Short mmCIF file of C-alpha atoms in Angstrom, two decimals:
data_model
loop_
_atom_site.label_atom_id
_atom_site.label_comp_id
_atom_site.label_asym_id
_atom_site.label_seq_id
_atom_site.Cartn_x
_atom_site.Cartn_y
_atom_site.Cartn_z
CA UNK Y 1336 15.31 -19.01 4.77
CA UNK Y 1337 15.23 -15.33 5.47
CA UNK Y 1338 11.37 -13.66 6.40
CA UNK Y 1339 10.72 -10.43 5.52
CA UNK Y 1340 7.78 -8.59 7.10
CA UNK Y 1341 5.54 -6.30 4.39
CA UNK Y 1342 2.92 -3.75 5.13
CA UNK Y 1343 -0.07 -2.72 2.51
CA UNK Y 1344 -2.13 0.68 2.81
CA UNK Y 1345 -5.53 0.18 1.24
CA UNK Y 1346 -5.78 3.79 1.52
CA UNK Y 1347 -9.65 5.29 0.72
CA UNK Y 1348 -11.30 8.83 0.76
CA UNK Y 1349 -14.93 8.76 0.38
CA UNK Y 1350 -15.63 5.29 -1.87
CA UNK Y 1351 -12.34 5.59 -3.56
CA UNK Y 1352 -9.37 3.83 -3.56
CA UNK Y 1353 -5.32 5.49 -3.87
CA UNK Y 1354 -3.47 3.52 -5.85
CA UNK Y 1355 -0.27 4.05 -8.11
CA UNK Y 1356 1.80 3.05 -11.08
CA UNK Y 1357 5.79 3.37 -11.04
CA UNK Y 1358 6.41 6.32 -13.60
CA UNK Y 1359 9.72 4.50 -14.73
CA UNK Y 1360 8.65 0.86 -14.69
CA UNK Y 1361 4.98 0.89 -16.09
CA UNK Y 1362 5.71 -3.02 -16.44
CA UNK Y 1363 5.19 -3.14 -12.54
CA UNK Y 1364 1.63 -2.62 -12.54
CA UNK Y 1365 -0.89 -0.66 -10.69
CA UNK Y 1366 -0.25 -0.77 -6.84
CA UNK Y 1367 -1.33 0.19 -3.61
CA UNK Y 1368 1.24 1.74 -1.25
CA UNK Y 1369 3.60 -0.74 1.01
CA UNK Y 1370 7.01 -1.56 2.01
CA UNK Y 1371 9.29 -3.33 4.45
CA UNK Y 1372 9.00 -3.79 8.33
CA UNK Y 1373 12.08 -2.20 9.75
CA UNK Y 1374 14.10 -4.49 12.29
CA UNK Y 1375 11.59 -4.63 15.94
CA UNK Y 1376 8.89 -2.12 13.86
CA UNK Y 1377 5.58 -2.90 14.97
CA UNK Y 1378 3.26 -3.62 11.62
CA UNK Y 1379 0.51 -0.85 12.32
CA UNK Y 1380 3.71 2.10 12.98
CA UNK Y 1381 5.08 0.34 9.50
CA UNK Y 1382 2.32 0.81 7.44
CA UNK Y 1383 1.33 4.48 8.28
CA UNK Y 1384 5.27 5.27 8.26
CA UNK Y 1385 5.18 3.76 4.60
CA UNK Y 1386 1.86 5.12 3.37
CA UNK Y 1387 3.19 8.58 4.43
CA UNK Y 1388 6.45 8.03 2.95
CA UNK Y 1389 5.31 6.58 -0.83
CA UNK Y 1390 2.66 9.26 -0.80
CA UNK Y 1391 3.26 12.27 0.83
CA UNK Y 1392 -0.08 12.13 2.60
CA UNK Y 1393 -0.07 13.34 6.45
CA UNK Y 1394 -2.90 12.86 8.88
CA UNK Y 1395 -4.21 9.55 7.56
CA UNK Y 1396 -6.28 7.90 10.00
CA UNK Y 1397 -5.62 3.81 10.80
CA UNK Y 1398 -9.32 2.33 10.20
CA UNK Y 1399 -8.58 -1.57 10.92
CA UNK Y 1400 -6.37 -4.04 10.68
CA UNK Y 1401 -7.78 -6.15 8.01
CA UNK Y 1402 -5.16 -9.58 8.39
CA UNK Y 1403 -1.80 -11.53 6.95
CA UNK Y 1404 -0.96 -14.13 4.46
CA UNK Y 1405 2.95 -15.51 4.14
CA UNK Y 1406 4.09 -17.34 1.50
CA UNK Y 1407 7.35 -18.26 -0.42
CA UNK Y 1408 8.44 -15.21 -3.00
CA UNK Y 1409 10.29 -17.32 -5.42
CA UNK Y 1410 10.51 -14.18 -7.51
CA UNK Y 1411 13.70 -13.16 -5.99
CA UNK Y 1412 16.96 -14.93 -5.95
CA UNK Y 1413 17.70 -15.61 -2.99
CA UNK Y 1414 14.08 -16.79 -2.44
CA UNK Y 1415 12.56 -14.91 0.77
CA UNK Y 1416 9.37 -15.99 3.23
CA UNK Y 1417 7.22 -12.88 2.78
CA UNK Y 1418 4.76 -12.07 6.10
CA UNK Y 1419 2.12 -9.74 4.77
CA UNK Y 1420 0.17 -7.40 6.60
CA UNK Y 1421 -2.91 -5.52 5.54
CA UNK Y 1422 -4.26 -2.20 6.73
CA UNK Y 1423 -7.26 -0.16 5.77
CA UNK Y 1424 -6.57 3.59 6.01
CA UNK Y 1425 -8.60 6.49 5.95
CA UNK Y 1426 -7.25 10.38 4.14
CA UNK Y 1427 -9.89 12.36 5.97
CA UNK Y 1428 -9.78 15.20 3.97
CA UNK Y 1429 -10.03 16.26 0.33
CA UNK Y 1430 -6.52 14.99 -1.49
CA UNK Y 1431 -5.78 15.80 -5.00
CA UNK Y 1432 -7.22 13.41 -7.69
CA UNK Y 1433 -3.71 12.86 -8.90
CA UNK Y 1434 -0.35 13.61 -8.23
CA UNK Y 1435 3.53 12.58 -8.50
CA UNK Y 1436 5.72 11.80 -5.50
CA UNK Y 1437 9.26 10.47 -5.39
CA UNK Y 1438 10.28 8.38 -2.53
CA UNK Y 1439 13.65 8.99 -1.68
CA UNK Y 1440 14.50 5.28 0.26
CA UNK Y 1441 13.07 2.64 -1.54
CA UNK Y 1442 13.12 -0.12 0.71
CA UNK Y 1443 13.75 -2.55 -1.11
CA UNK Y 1444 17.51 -1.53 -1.64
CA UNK Y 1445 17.00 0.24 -5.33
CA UNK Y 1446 18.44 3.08 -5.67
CA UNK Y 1447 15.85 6.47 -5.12
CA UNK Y 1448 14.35 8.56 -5.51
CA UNK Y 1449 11.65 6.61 -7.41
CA UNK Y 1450 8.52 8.37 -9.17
CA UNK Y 1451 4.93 7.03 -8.28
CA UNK Y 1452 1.76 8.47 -10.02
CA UNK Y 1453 -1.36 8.29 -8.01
CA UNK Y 1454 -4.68 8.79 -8.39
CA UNK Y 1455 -8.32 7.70 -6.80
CA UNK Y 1456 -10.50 5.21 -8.42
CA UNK Y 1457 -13.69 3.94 -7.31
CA UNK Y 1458 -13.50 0.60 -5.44
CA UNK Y 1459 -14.45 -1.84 -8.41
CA UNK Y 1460 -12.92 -0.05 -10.97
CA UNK Y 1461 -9.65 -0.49 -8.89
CA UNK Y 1462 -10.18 -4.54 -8.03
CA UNK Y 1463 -9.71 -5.04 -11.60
CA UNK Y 1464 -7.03 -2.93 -12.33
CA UNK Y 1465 -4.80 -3.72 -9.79
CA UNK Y 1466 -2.13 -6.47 -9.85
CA UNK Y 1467 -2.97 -9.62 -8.44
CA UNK Y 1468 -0.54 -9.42 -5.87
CA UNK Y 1469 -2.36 -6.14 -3.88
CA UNK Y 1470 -5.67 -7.63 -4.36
CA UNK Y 1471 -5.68 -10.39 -1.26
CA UNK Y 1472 -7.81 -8.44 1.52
CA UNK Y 1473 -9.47 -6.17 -0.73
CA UNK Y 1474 -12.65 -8.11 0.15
CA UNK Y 1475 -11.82 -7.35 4.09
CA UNK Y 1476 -12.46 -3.76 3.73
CA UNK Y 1477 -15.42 -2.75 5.43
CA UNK Y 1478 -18.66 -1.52 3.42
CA UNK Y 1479 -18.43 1.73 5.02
CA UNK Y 1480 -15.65 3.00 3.69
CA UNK Y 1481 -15.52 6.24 5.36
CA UNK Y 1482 -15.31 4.71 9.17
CA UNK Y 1483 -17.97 6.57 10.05
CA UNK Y 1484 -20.46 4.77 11.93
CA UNK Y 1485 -23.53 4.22 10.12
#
């Protein structure tokens, strides 16, 4: 069975969380930004290579590594072994509240560009909004937020 490596951005300015919607395919829920490990790509160079990619954020700052999970994604024929990895990022300066962004190389083979929507929403307000799937280390980020020390 074929393992694909994934990398996840929780991506926060202030208390706020970055997440998006698919313009196109509303039916894919509200996400945070991610993709696929390209062959011998080190997770942490993955994640801020994705975050910029899906967003067209530069500068963002790599906070801490906040862990995996792997399980079997039955939701694609063939069936794949998905290794997830989870990263909390930092924008360290004043973004837009909302914005569009196409990313031209979808890497999960579709063809591109494809339209994302973001926007910031406060922490809780974005646990419960978000699909289930982009929720696992949400509880690993740390309180402060800003990775400043306290």
């Amino acid at each position: 069975m074929r393992k694909v490596g994934k990398v996840y951005a929780y991506i926060t300015h202030e208390e706020r969380l970055l997440v998006f919607k698919h313009v196109d395919f509303p039916e894919a829920g509200i996400q945070v930004p991610g993709g696929t490990l390209d062959a011998g790509e080190r997770p942490e160079d993955a994640v801020l290579r994705e975050a910029c990619e899906e967003t067209g954020l530069r500068g963002l700052v790599m906070n801490k590594y906040l862990g995996s999970d792997e399980f079997l994604d039955k939701s694609t024929k063939p069936n794949k072994y998905l290794v997830r990895h989870f990263f909390h990022l930092i924008c360290p300066y004043e973004a837009s509240e909302n914005w569009q962004y196409y990313e031209h190389y979808p890497s999960d083979g579709s063809p591109g560009p494809i339209l994302f929507e973001f926007c910031w929403l406060p922490l809780a307000e974005a646990i419960g909004k978000l699909d289930r799937y982009f929720v696992t280390m949400l509880d690993r980020l740390p309180d402060n937020l800003t990775g400043e020390q306290l």
